């Protein structure tokens, strides 16, 4: 459980208060500049912020860096990749401690989802943007894999789907759901409103630095989309699925 109490990054986001539940995938939506990255960075303790962030009841700023790294992982936007590293070397950076048999099994599972096998031996600088992103996602997930790290609690991802093709967008969202189902609090920002509605257990919508809607996917109404994104959409509902179509 991640609890935010008047969390504020000056001139960027907040004050935002609310609870992000463990065992659920919360998807963060909002227009460019609405504060999604700033909120995620503040929730990870990676940017100076006012207010309080509690992870399972404990104040985040009382945890030292090593403990923070065991409890939470964050995929930041526009990661700078270490030059000269090979794919498998980047992945190994996500493993806490030695690369055990269990870690190899988890890497194999992630590889199957994100089709990483052909990327392992290649230099990161020679990979496409989407290929690099798939490796970065896997590295971040390894850090807080419940199969490897019993202290893992929180997984934060800023636009994990950026640069990914459709197949890998869906694979990533399924992986995030899988990690949430194992008890982690999983929070990711996303621009595709329909994927947010399909995969999010909970939705948080930011607008001009404020949390303007939160709840199940049904909070994504045409009225909210018109107000926040200035886009007119129609809502189609069929067999329990909701689709927002631009007019
Ligand atoms: N390092 C920074 N210093 C000052 N202001 C910043 C900084 N980073 C972002 N901002 C501003 O803070 C506001 C929120 O930006 P943020 O990056 O959190 O938005 P976002 O919702 O993640 O946007 P996007 O969808 O474009 O990634 C914007 O007005 C932005 O210009």
XYZ file of N, CA and C and ligand atoms in Angstrom:
772
model
N 0.846 -1.200 0.000
C 0.000 0.000 0.000
C 0.884 1.254 0.000
N 0.617 2.141 -0.921
C 1.345 3.401 -0.987
C 0.359 4.506 -0.601
N 0.708 5.275 0.427
C -0.200 6.335 0.881
C 0.457 7.690 0.646
N -0.233 8.537 -0.072
C 0.272 9.888 -0.347
C -0.549 10.871 0.467
N 0.155 11.741 1.183
C -0.537 12.749 1.984
C -0.040 14.135 1.569
N -0.870 14.842 0.845
C -0.552 16.194 0.346
C 0.811 16.215 -0.353
N 1.070 15.218 -1.137
C 2.355 15.136 -1.849
C 2.433 16.247 -2.894
N 3.507 17.019 -2.828
C 3.637 18.190 -3.695
C 5.063 18.293 -4.225
N 5.201 18.422 -5.530
C 6.486 18.805 -6.111
C 6.252 20.221 -6.649
N 6.974 21.166 -6.101
C 6.682 22.583 -6.355
C 6.572 22.896 -7.849
N 5.499 23.597 -8.219
C 5.216 24.023 -9.598
C 4.998 22.851 -10.554
N 4.965 21.612 -10.045
C 4.838 20.479 -10.968
C 3.606 19.631 -10.681
N 3.400 19.284 -9.414
C 2.241 18.444 -9.094
C 1.854 18.618 -7.630
N 0.539 18.502 -7.364
C 0.049 18.452 -6.000
C -0.563 19.749 -5.513
N -1.059 19.705 -4.253
C -0.992 18.573 -3.334
C -1.918 17.420 -3.768
N -1.357 16.205 -3.716
C -2.130 15.011 -4.056
C -2.150 14.083 -2.846
N -3.359 13.661 -2.468
C -3.510 12.688 -1.384
C -4.298 11.499 -1.898
N -3.957 10.313 -1.413
C -4.722 9.127 -1.811
C -3.959 7.865 -1.489
N -4.646 6.752 -1.702
C -4.039 5.447 -1.417
C -3.976 4.616 -2.680
N -2.813 3.997 -2.888
C -2.640 3.091 -4.018
C -2.495 1.699 -3.415
N -3.473 0.857 -3.728
C -3.590 -0.407 -3.006
C -2.584 -1.452 -3.475
N -2.147 -2.283 -2.508
C -1.311 -3.440 -2.849
C -2.172 -4.468 -3.579
N -1.559 -5.231 -4.460
C -2.282 -6.272 -5.184
C -3.103 -5.731 -6.341
N -2.895 -4.463 -6.667
C -3.671 -3.878 -7.767
C -2.755 -3.100 -8.713
N -3.183 -3.049 -9.960
C -2.474 -2.254 -10.960
C -3.215 -0.924 -11.109
N -2.533 0.157 -10.715
C -3.119 1.488 -10.884
C -2.474 2.146 -12.092
N -3.292 2.599 -13.032
C -2.763 3.273 -14.221
C -3.066 4.760 -14.130
N -2.001 5.521 -14.366
C -2.025 6.973 -14.199
C -2.157 7.597 -15.573
N -3.232 8.362 -15.773
C -3.430 9.014 -17.071
C -3.485 10.526 -16.869
N -3.320 11.247 -17.965
C -3.378 12.707 -17.908
C -2.607 13.271 -19.084
N -2.922 14.508 -19.475
C -2.252 15.100 -20.641
C -0.762 15.342 -20.383
N -0.035 15.661 -21.444
C 1.370 16.048 -21.290
C 1.465 17.178 -20.272
N 2.420 17.072 -19.380
C 2.657 18.137 -18.399
C 1.694 18.135 -17.227
N 0.840 17.121 -17.110
C -0.158 17.123 -16.017
C 0.444 16.681 -14.677
N 1.654 16.145 -14.703
C 2.321 15.829 -13.438
C 2.541 14.353 -13.161
N 2.314 13.486 -14.156
C 2.436 12.033 -13.927
C 3.865 11.642 -13.531
N 4.853 12.112 -14.323
C 6.249 11.754 -14.004
C 6.635 12.309 -12.645
N 6.239 13.545 -12.384
C 6.619 14.187 -11.117
C 6.029 13.413 -9.942
N 4.779 12.979 -10.081
C 4.137 12.211 -8.999
C 4.870 10.884 -8.779
N 5.190 10.195 -9.879
C 5.868 8.894 -9.753
C 7.251 9.064 -9.131
N 7.986 10.096 -9.577
C 9.332 10.320 -9.019
C 9.260 10.638 -7.531
N 8.257 11.441 -7.150
C 8.098 11.782 -5.729
C 7.699 10.549 -4.921
N 6.853 9.703 -5.513
C 6.426 8.484 -4.809
C 7.589 7.512 -4.647
N 8.569 7.619 -5.545
C 9.750 6.745 -5.455
C 10.822 7.337 -4.552
N 10.631 8.594 -4.148
C 11.661 9.256 -3.333
C 12.827 9.738 -4.166
N 12.584 9.997 -5.453
C 13.680 10.368 -6.355
C 13.704 11.859 -6.685
N 12.778 12.617 -6.092
C 12.772 14.063 -6.331
C 12.324 14.740 -5.034
N 12.820 15.952 -4.801
C 12.459 16.658 -3.572
C 10.972 17.007 -3.600
N 10.289 16.658 -2.508
C 8.832 16.879 -2.475
C 8.402 17.263 -1.066
N 7.275 17.957 -0.982
C 6.637 18.222 0.312
C 5.514 17.219 0.508
N 5.053 17.131 1.755
C 4.011 16.147 2.068
C 4.657 14.825 2.449
N 3.825 13.786 2.542
C 4.345 12.502 3.007
C 4.021 11.359 2.041
N 4.983 10.437 1.941
C 4.761 9.189 1.212
C 5.013 8.067 2.200
N 4.025 7.178 2.359
C 4.204 6.007 3.236
C 4.096 4.742 2.409
N 5.055 3.855 2.654
C 5.055 2.557 1.993
C 4.723 1.527 3.061
N 3.571 0.887 2.915
C 3.076 -0.045 3.940
C 3.198 0.564 5.340
N 2.832 1.834 5.455
C 2.773 2.508 6.750
C 4.053 3.221 7.158
N 5.174 2.881 6.509
C 6.449 3.500 6.897
C 6.758 4.703 6.014
N 7.210 5.786 6.659
C 7.563 6.973 5.880
C 8.734 6.667 4.959
N 8.558 6.995 3.691
C 9.588 6.668 2.693
C 10.930 7.302 3.038
N 10.896 8.545 3.552
C 12.176 9.219 3.775
C 12.903 8.749 5.035
N 12.351 7.730 5.715
C 13.106 7.136 6.832
C 13.871 5.887 6.366
N 13.655 5.478 5.116
C 14.330 4.277 4.606
C 15.651 4.669 3.953
N 16.723 3.889 4.235
C 17.988 4.231 3.564
C 17.960 3.700 2.125
N 18.961 4.109 1.344
C 18.931 3.821 -0.091
C 18.897 2.320 -0.395
N 19.658 1.542 0.404
C 19.706 0.095 0.158
C 18.334 -0.527 0.417
N 17.675 -0.060 1.497
C 16.357 -0.597 1.827
C 15.332 -0.177 0.761
N 15.437 1.091 0.351
C 14.536 1.569 -0.713
C 14.673 0.702 -1.966
N 15.925 0.374 -2.319
C 16.159 -0.415 -3.538
C 15.582 -1.821 -3.414
N 15.529 -2.338 -2.183
C 14.923 -3.671 -2.012
C 13.402 -3.585 -2.052
N 12.851 -2.446 -1.573
C 11.384 -2.351 -1.452
C 10.694 -1.872 -2.718
N 11.376 -0.987 -3.458
C 10.674 -0.436 -4.619
C 11.620 -0.303 -5.821
N 11.011 -0.413 -7.004
C 11.774 -0.185 -8.239
C 11.009 0.810 -9.079
N 11.756 1.607 -9.845
C 11.073 2.551 -10.744
C 11.735 2.555 -12.111
N 10.909 2.467 -13.126
C 11.356 2.678 -14.502
C 11.143 4.152 -14.802
N 12.240 4.899 -15.017
C 12.070 6.322 -15.302
C 11.953 6.530 -16.812
N 11.367 7.680 -17.174
C 11.232 8.016 -18.588
C 12.617 8.431 -19.090
N 12.924 8.172 -20.328
C 14.201 8.581 -20.932
C 15.395 8.118 -20.102
N 15.443 6.827 -19.798
C 16.589 6.298 -19.054
C 17.858 6.445 -19.892
N 18.948 6.791 -19.228
C 20.235 6.823 -19.924
C 20.894 5.472 -19.691
N 21.211 4.779 -20.791
C 21.763 3.433 -20.659
C 23.280 3.488 -20.536
N 23.841 2.668 -19.648
C 25.302 2.640 -19.528
C 25.921 2.214 -20.863
N 26.862 3.016 -21.379
C 27.454 2.738 -22.692
C 28.253 1.436 -22.653
N 28.212 0.700 -23.749
C 29.066 -0.489 -23.892
C 28.517 -1.741 -23.239
N 27.426 -1.617 -22.494
C 26.875 -2.787 -21.796
C 26.132 -3.690 -22.782
N 26.165 -4.989 -22.518
C 25.370 -5.939 -23.301
C 24.009 -6.135 -22.612
N 23.061 -6.665 -23.363
C 21.709 -6.865 -22.839
C 21.684 -7.629 -21.523
N 22.395 -8.762 -21.478
C 22.333 -9.580 -20.256
C 22.982 -8.868 -19.062
N 23.974 -7.993 -19.351
C 24.625 -7.256 -18.257
C 23.664 -6.231 -17.655
N 22.839 -5.625 -18.500
C 21.827 -4.687 -17.982
C 20.827 -5.440 -17.095
N 20.373 -6.589 -17.589
C 19.397 -7.364 -16.803
C 19.969 -7.761 -15.447
N 21.240 -8.176 -15.447
C 21.860 -8.627 -14.198
C 21.894 -7.495 -13.172
N 21.921 -6.241 -13.633
C 21.916 -5.103 -12.693
C 20.615 -5.040 -11.894
N 19.558 -5.642 -12.440
C 18.271 -5.627 -11.743
C 18.174 -6.670 -10.648
N 19.091 -7.627 -10.644
C 19.014 -8.712 -9.650
C 19.677 -8.253 -8.358
N 18.941 -8.427 -7.252
C 19.519 -8.075 -5.947
C 20.392 -9.258 -5.524
N 21.666 -9.003 -5.254
C 22.567 -10.078 -4.833
C 23.049 -10.892 -6.029
N 23.434 -12.158 -5.763
C 24.016 -12.964 -6.836
C 22.923 -13.457 -7.798
N 23.363 -13.770 -9.020
C 22.415 -14.262 -10.018
C 22.200 -15.763 -9.761
N 21.183 -16.061 -8.970
C 20.909 -17.438 -8.539
C 20.131 -18.189 -9.620
N 19.887 -19.474 -9.329
C 19.079 -20.282 -10.254
C 17.669 -19.691 -10.379
N 17.126 -19.251 -9.227
C 15.780 -18.651 -9.239
C 15.769 -17.387 -10.095
N 16.865 -16.608 -10.015
C 16.941 -15.379 -10.827
C 16.968 -15.736 -12.313
N 17.706 -16.800 -12.644
C 17.763 -17.227 -14.051
C 16.374 -17.662 -14.530
N 15.636 -18.350 -13.639
C 14.274 -18.785 -14.009
C 13.372 -17.583 -14.243
N 13.500 -16.565 -13.372
C 12.661 -15.363 -13.530
C 13.043 -14.618 -14.814
N 14.356 -14.563 -15.089
C 14.804 -13.926 -16.341
C 14.218 -14.670 -17.541
N 14.184 -15.999 -17.445
C 13.642 -16.793 -18.560
C 12.160 -16.493 -18.755
N 11.443 -16.323 -17.615
C 10.011 -16.010 -17.698
C 9.803 -14.639 -18.370
N 10.605 -13.660 -17.923
C 10.478 -12.319 -18.508
C 10.867 -12.337 -19.985
N 11.900 -13.138 -20.295
C 12.351 -13.241 -21.698
C 11.254 -13.770 -22.589
N 10.509 -14.746 -22.056
C 9.453 -15.342 -22.864
C 8.361 -14.300 -23.143
N 8.009 -13.513 -22.134
C 6.983 -12.477 -22.320
C 7.468 -11.378 -23.272
N 8.700 -10.922 -23.012
C 9.171 -9.717 -23.705
C 10.116 -10.026 -24.864
N 10.248 -11.318 -25.174
C 11.081 -11.778 -26.310
C 12.479 -11.136 -26.260
N 13.213 -11.497 -25.204
C 14.512 -10.873 -24.980
C 15.681 -11.733 -25.464
N 15.407 -13.016 -25.793
C 16.510 -13.945 -26.051
C 17.528 -13.415 -27.060
N 17.031 -12.816 -28.130
C 17.959 -12.382 -29.178
C 18.664 -11.071 -28.820
N 18.271 -10.475 -27.683
C 18.851 -9.173 -27.309
C 19.985 -9.312 -26.296
N 20.044 -10.483 -25.631
C 20.988 -10.634 -24.526
C 22.434 -10.319 -24.898
N 22.874 -10.887 -26.027
C 24.298 -10.795 -26.371
C 24.648 -9.527 -27.122
N 23.659 -8.680 -27.342
C 23.930 -7.490 -28.175
C 24.232 -6.266 -27.329
N 25.042 -5.378 -27.888
C 25.393 -4.144 -27.190
C 24.152 -3.232 -27.137
N 23.913 -2.619 -25.979
C 22.702 -1.787 -25.823
C 22.655 -0.656 -26.846
N 23.833 -0.121 -27.183
C 23.863 1.012 -28.114
C 23.461 0.597 -29.524
N 23.448 -0.728 -29.788
C 23.084 -1.204 -31.127
C 21.625 -1.656 -31.189
N 20.869 -1.444 -30.110
C 19.468 -1.891 -30.093
C 18.524 -0.755 -30.450
N 17.361 -1.106 -30.978
C 16.341 -0.086 -31.279
C 15.759 0.439 -29.960
N 15.025 1.549 -30.051
C 14.431 2.141 -28.849
C 13.500 1.173 -28.127
N 12.656 0.473 -28.887
C 11.713 -0.468 -28.284
C 12.430 -1.664 -27.664
N 13.515 -2.115 -28.326
C 14.294 -3.235 -27.772
C 14.950 -2.817 -26.452
N 15.500 -1.616 -26.424
C 16.105 -1.113 -25.174
C 15.043 -1.026 -24.077
N 13.860 -0.539 -24.449
C 12.793 -0.378 -23.457
C 12.380 -1.734 -22.872
N 12.308 -2.768 -23.725
C 11.932 -4.101 -23.218
C 12.940 -4.602 -22.195
N 14.235 -4.365 -22.454
C 15.263 -4.778 -21.486
C 15.157 -3.967 -20.196
N 14.882 -2.675 -20.329
C 14.769 -1.826 -19.128
C 13.572 -2.238 -18.273
N 12.465 -2.591 -18.938
C 11.287 -3.058 -18.194
C 11.659 -4.329 -17.420
N 12.312 -5.271 -18.111
C 12.679 -6.538 -17.456
C 13.620 -6.284 -16.277
N 14.584 -5.393 -16.449
C 15.523 -5.078 -15.352
C 14.763 -4.524 -14.140
N 13.807 -3.636 -14.403
C 13.036 -3.021 -13.311
C 12.183 -4.070 -12.599
N 11.566 -4.953 -13.388
C 10.729 -5.994 -12.774
C 11.569 -6.958 -11.947
N 12.761 -7.291 -12.444
C 13.624 -8.225 -11.697
C 13.941 -7.692 -10.302
N 14.130 -6.370 -10.218
C 14.511 -5.761 -8.929
C 13.482 -6.048 -7.836
N 12.196 -6.096 -8.223
C 11.150 -6.318 -7.212
C 10.332 -7.579 -7.510
N 10.977 -8.531 -8.178
C 10.255 -9.771 -8.456
C 9.922 -10.476 -7.140
N 8.640 -10.726 -6.860
C 8.279 -11.404 -5.606
C 8.919 -12.792 -5.507
N 9.231 -13.401 -6.665
C 9.862 -14.727 -6.650
C 11.291 -14.666 -6.110
N 11.910 -13.485 -6.177
C 13.321 -13.367 -5.797
C 13.537 -12.489 -4.575
N 12.615 -11.564 -4.345
C 12.849 -10.530 -3.350
C 11.640 -10.435 -2.410
N 11.713 -11.077 -1.236
C 10.559 -11.086 -0.331
C 10.232 -9.708 0.256
N 11.167 -8.755 0.137
C 10.902 -7.415 0.680
C 10.233 -6.491 -0.333
N 10.091 -6.952 -1.563
C 9.544 -6.099 -2.624
C 8.113 -5.675 -2.309
N 7.825 -4.387 -2.502
C 6.478 -3.881 -2.213
C 5.894 -3.013 -3.331
N 6.767 -2.307 -4.031
C 6.257 -1.257 -4.913
C 6.982 -1.246 -6.252
N 6.192 -1.159 -7.322
C 6.737 -1.084 -8.678
C 6.125 0.131 -9.362
N 6.992 1.080 -9.744
C 6.533 2.317 -10.391
C 7.140 2.374 -11.790
N 6.323 2.688 -12.786
C 6.846 2.737 -14.162
C 6.295 3.967 -14.869
N 7.219 4.769 -15.399
C 6.799 5.971 -16.124
C 6.777 5.658 -17.617
N 5.596 5.631 -18.172
C 5.369 5.330 -19.595
C 6.129 4.087 -20.066
N 5.860 2.946 -19.425
C 6.563 1.727 -19.838
C 6.259 1.325 -21.287
N 5.110 1.767 -21.825
C 4.733 1.335 -23.178
C 5.362 2.209 -24.273
N 6.091 3.262 -23.869
C 6.662 4.179 -24.868
C 7.601 3.416 -25.795
N 7.348 3.529 -27.084
C 8.234 2.906 -28.074
C 7.965 1.438 -28.334
N 7.020 0.834 -27.598
C 6.761 -0.597 -27.790
C 5.709 -0.833 -28.870
N 5.887 -1.922 -29.633
C 4.846 -2.298 -30.586
C 3.662 -2.889 -29.807
N 2.584 -3.174 -30.549
C 1.333 -3.581 -29.895
C 1.515 -4.856 -29.082
N 2.204 -5.833 -29.691
C 2.420 -7.120 -29.013
C 3.125 -6.913 -27.663
N 4.160 -6.080 -27.669
C 4.933 -5.900 -26.431
C 4.239 -4.963 -25.450
N 3.371 -4.072 -25.949
C 2.550 -3.275 -25.017
C 1.655 -4.208 -24.203
N 1.001 -5.145 -24.914
C 0.079 -6.069 -24.226
C 0.846 -6.992 -23.289
N 2.006 -7.481 -23.742
C 2.811 -8.370 -22.883
C 3.228 -7.633 -21.611
N 3.609 -6.372 -21.752
C 4.037 -5.592 -20.578
C 2.875 -5.406 -19.609
N 1.713 -5.058 -20.133
C 0.560 -4.853 -19.242
C 0.181 -6.152 -18.535
N 0.293 -7.285 -19.247
C -0.006 -8.582 -18.595
C 1.011 -8.872 -17.498
N 2.264 -8.538 -17.761
C 3.288 -8.738 -16.723
C 3.002 -7.868 -15.497
N 2.607 -6.629 -15.737
C 2.319 -5.727 -14.604
C 1.152 -6.274 -13.779
N 0.152 -6.786 -14.467
C -0.981 -7.394 -13.741
C -0.502 -8.593 -12.927
N 0.372 -9.405 -13.536
C 0.904 -10.584 -12.857
C 1.653 -10.169 -11.584
N 2.464 -9.129 -11.675
C 3.207 -8.665 -10.492
C 2.240 -8.124 -9.431
N 1.216 -7.410 -9.867
C 0.228 -6.898 -8.900
C -0.489 -8.060 -8.222
N -0.841 -9.070 -9.005
C -1.568 -10.223 -8.429
C -0.748 -10.937 -7.365
N 0.581 -10.760 -7.437
C 1.427 -11.385 -6.416
C 1.612 -10.487 -5.187
N 0.859 -9.381 -5.133
C 0.822 -8.584 -3.909
C 1.520 -7.247 -3.961
N 2.210 -6.933 -5.067
C 2.882 -5.639 -5.138
C 1.867 -4.519 -5.398
N 2.226 -3.314 -4.982
C 1.523 -2.117 -5.440
C 2.185 -1.735 -6.756
N 1.426 -1.738 -7.840
C 2.007 -1.445 -9.158
C 1.323 -0.196 -9.723
N 2.135 0.793 -10.078
C 1.600 2.053 -10.604
C 2.371 2.406 -11.873
N 1.642 2.674 -12.966
C 2.310 3.014 -14.231
C 1.552 4.127 -14.927
N 2.300 5.043 -15.543
C 1.638 6.063 -16.365
C 1.483 5.523 -17.782
N 0.431 5.967 -18.435
C 0.066 5.407 -19.748
C -0.731 6.471 -20.510
N -0.530 6.507 -21.839
C -1.271 7.500 -22.630
C -2.477 6.909 -23.360
N -2.498 5.580 -23.516
C -3.611 4.972 -24.247
C -4.785 4.746 -23.275
N -5.817 5.551 -23.446
C -6.951 5.530 -22.509
C -7.687 4.190 -22.555
N -7.789 3.600 -23.751
C -8.505 2.325 -23.832
C -7.721 1.184 -23.189
N -6.395 1.186 -23.349
C -5.599 0.164 -22.652
C -5.672 0.387 -21.141
N -5.697 1.659 -20.731
C -5.825 1.955 -19.292
C -7.127 1.359 -18.758
N -8.213 1.556 -19.515
C -9.521 1.068 -19.069
C -9.568 -0.461 -19.063
N -8.862 -1.077 -20.009
C -8.909 -2.539 -20.108
C -8.051 -3.221 -19.036
N -6.898 -2.644 -18.735
C -5.945 -3.345 -17.853
C -5.887 -2.785 -16.429
N -6.316 -1.539 -16.226
C -6.169 -0.946 -14.896
C -7.213 -1.477 -13.926
N -6.760 -1.929 -12.744
C -7.731 -2.200 -11.674
C -8.277 -0.860 -11.206
N -7.350 0.090 -11.089
C -7.714 1.445 -10.672
C -7.097 2.442 -11.647
N -7.765 3.574 -11.773
C -7.286 4.655 -12.640
C -7.119 5.901 -11.782
N -6.004 6.579 -11.972
C -5.850 7.928 -11.416
C -5.683 8.864 -12.603
N -6.462 9.937 -12.601
C -6.359 10.907 -13.690
C -5.850 12.236 -13.145
N -4.740 12.699 -13.701
C -4.173 13.986 -13.296
C -4.490 15.045 -14.344
N -4.694 16.264 -13.856
C -4.928 17.398 -14.760
C -4.358 18.638 -14.081
N -3.436 19.291 -14.769
C -2.802 20.501 -14.220
C -2.269 20.268 -12.807
N -1.644 19.135 -12.603
C -0.997 18.851 -11.324
C -1.916 18.359 -10.223
N -3.209 18.234 -10.530
C -4.175 17.794 -9.503
C -4.766 16.439 -9.872
N -5.101 15.667 -8.833
C -5.805 14.399 -9.043
C -7.288 14.742 -9.219
N -7.796 14.582 -10.453
C -9.172 15.011 -10.715
C -10.159 13.839 -10.762
N -9.662 12.616 -10.860
C -10.564 11.449 -10.816
C -9.761 10.233 -10.395
N -10.396 9.389 -9.596
C -9.759 8.115 -9.247
C -10.859 7.097 -8.988
N -10.552 5.842 -9.254
C -11.538 4.777 -9.086
C -11.352 3.728 -10.168
N -12.370 2.916 -10.388
C -12.296 1.879 -11.423
C -12.290 2.503 -12.811
N -12.104 1.665 -13.855
C -12.029 2.170 -15.227
C -13.253 2.995 -15.642
N -14.391 2.802 -14.931
C -15.601 3.556 -15.296
C -15.469 5.059 -15.034
N -14.396 5.484 -14.315
C -14.214 6.944 -14.127
C -13.816 7.618 -15.442
N -13.364 6.802 -16.418
C -12.953 7.374 -17.713
C -14.193 7.583 -18.586
N -14.921 8.635 -18.293
C -16.151 8.934 -19.034
C -15.861 9.931 -20.156
N -16.726 10.003 -21.171
C -16.557 11.020 -22.210
C -16.474 12.430 -21.627
N -17.218 12.692 -20.548
C -17.191 14.035 -19.944
C -15.798 14.338 -19.380
N -15.233 13.363 -18.648
C -13.899 13.570 -18.079
C -12.867 13.749 -19.194
N -12.959 12.903 -20.236
C -11.981 12.980 -21.332
C -12.076 14.351 -22.019
N -13.312 14.846 -22.200
C -13.485 16.154 -22.848
C -12.876 17.261 -21.989
N -13.109 17.182 -20.661
C -12.599 18.233 -19.769
C -11.082 18.213 -19.670
N -10.525 17.010 -19.543
C -9.100 16.893 -19.239
C -8.238 16.895 -20.501
N -8.681 16.152 -21.520
C -7.844 15.996 -22.720
C -8.314 16.880 -23.877
N -9.463 17.532 -23.700
C -10.035 18.369 -24.756
C -10.227 17.568 -26.045
N -10.687 16.322 -25.859
C -10.978 15.440 -27.001
C -12.407 14.934 -26.828
N -13.190 15.021 -27.910
C -14.562 14.500 -27.863
C -14.543 13.021 -28.174
N -15.116 12.206 -27.307
C -15.161 10.760 -27.556
C -16.578 10.237 -27.328
N -16.870 9.097 -27.970
C -18.116 8.380 -27.687
C -17.754 7.107 -26.942
N -18.660 6.689 -26.075
C -18.424 5.471 -25.297
C -19.211 4.320 -25.916
N -18.487 3.254 -26.290
C -19.132 2.029 -26.768
C -18.974 0.978 -25.687
N -20.066 0.320 -25.318
C -19.989 -0.737 -24.309
C -20.558 -2.016 -24.892
N -19.753 -3.096 -24.775
C -20.222 -4.383 -25.296
C -19.583 -5.504 -24.491
N -20.402 -6.451 -24.049
C -19.907 -7.617 -23.292
C -18.987 -7.196 -22.144
N -19.362 -6.138 -21.450
C -18.568 -5.692 -20.302
C -17.316 -4.927 -20.671
N -17.027 -4.780 -21.971
C -15.845 -4.014 -22.402
C -16.262 -2.598 -22.753
N -15.392 -1.640 -22.436
C -15.694 -0.243 -22.744
C -14.651 0.267 -23.737
N -15.131 0.962 -24.742
C -14.219 1.508 -25.744
C -14.557 2.980 -25.954
N -13.534 3.836 -25.822
C -13.742 5.264 -26.047
C -13.207 5.599 -27.438
N -14.109 6.036 -28.310
C -13.716 6.318 -29.689
C -13.731 7.820 -29.950
N -12.632 8.383 -30.451
C -12.627 9.812 -30.788
C -13.659 10.109 -31.869
N -14.361 11.239 -31.719
C -15.397 11.565 -32.722
C -14.760 12.246 -33.914
N 12.797 19.183 -13.876
C 11.787 20.028 -13.951
N 11.887 21.277 -13.460
C 10.860 22.148 -13.513
N 9.644 21.843 -14.036
C 9.488 20.630 -14.542
C 10.531 19.648 -14.519
N 10.062 18.523 -15.076
C 8.796 18.767 -15.442
N 8.452 20.032 -15.121
C 7.135 20.668 -15.333
O 6.252 20.061 -14.390
C 4.987 19.843 -14.992
C 4.653 18.367 -14.899
O 5.574 17.651 -15.720
P 5.611 16.058 -15.740
O 6.836 15.653 -16.493
O 5.448 15.554 -14.370
O 4.292 15.758 -16.584
P 3.784 14.428 -17.279
O 2.343 14.326 -16.965
O 4.652 13.282 -16.907
O 3.966 14.771 -18.815
P 4.237 13.856 -20.119
O 2.961 13.125 -20.414
O 4.547 14.882 -21.168
O 5.408 12.959 -19.822
C 5.076 20.362 -16.418
O 4.539 21.673 -16.422
C 6.553 20.395 -16.701
O 6.868 21.420 -17.618
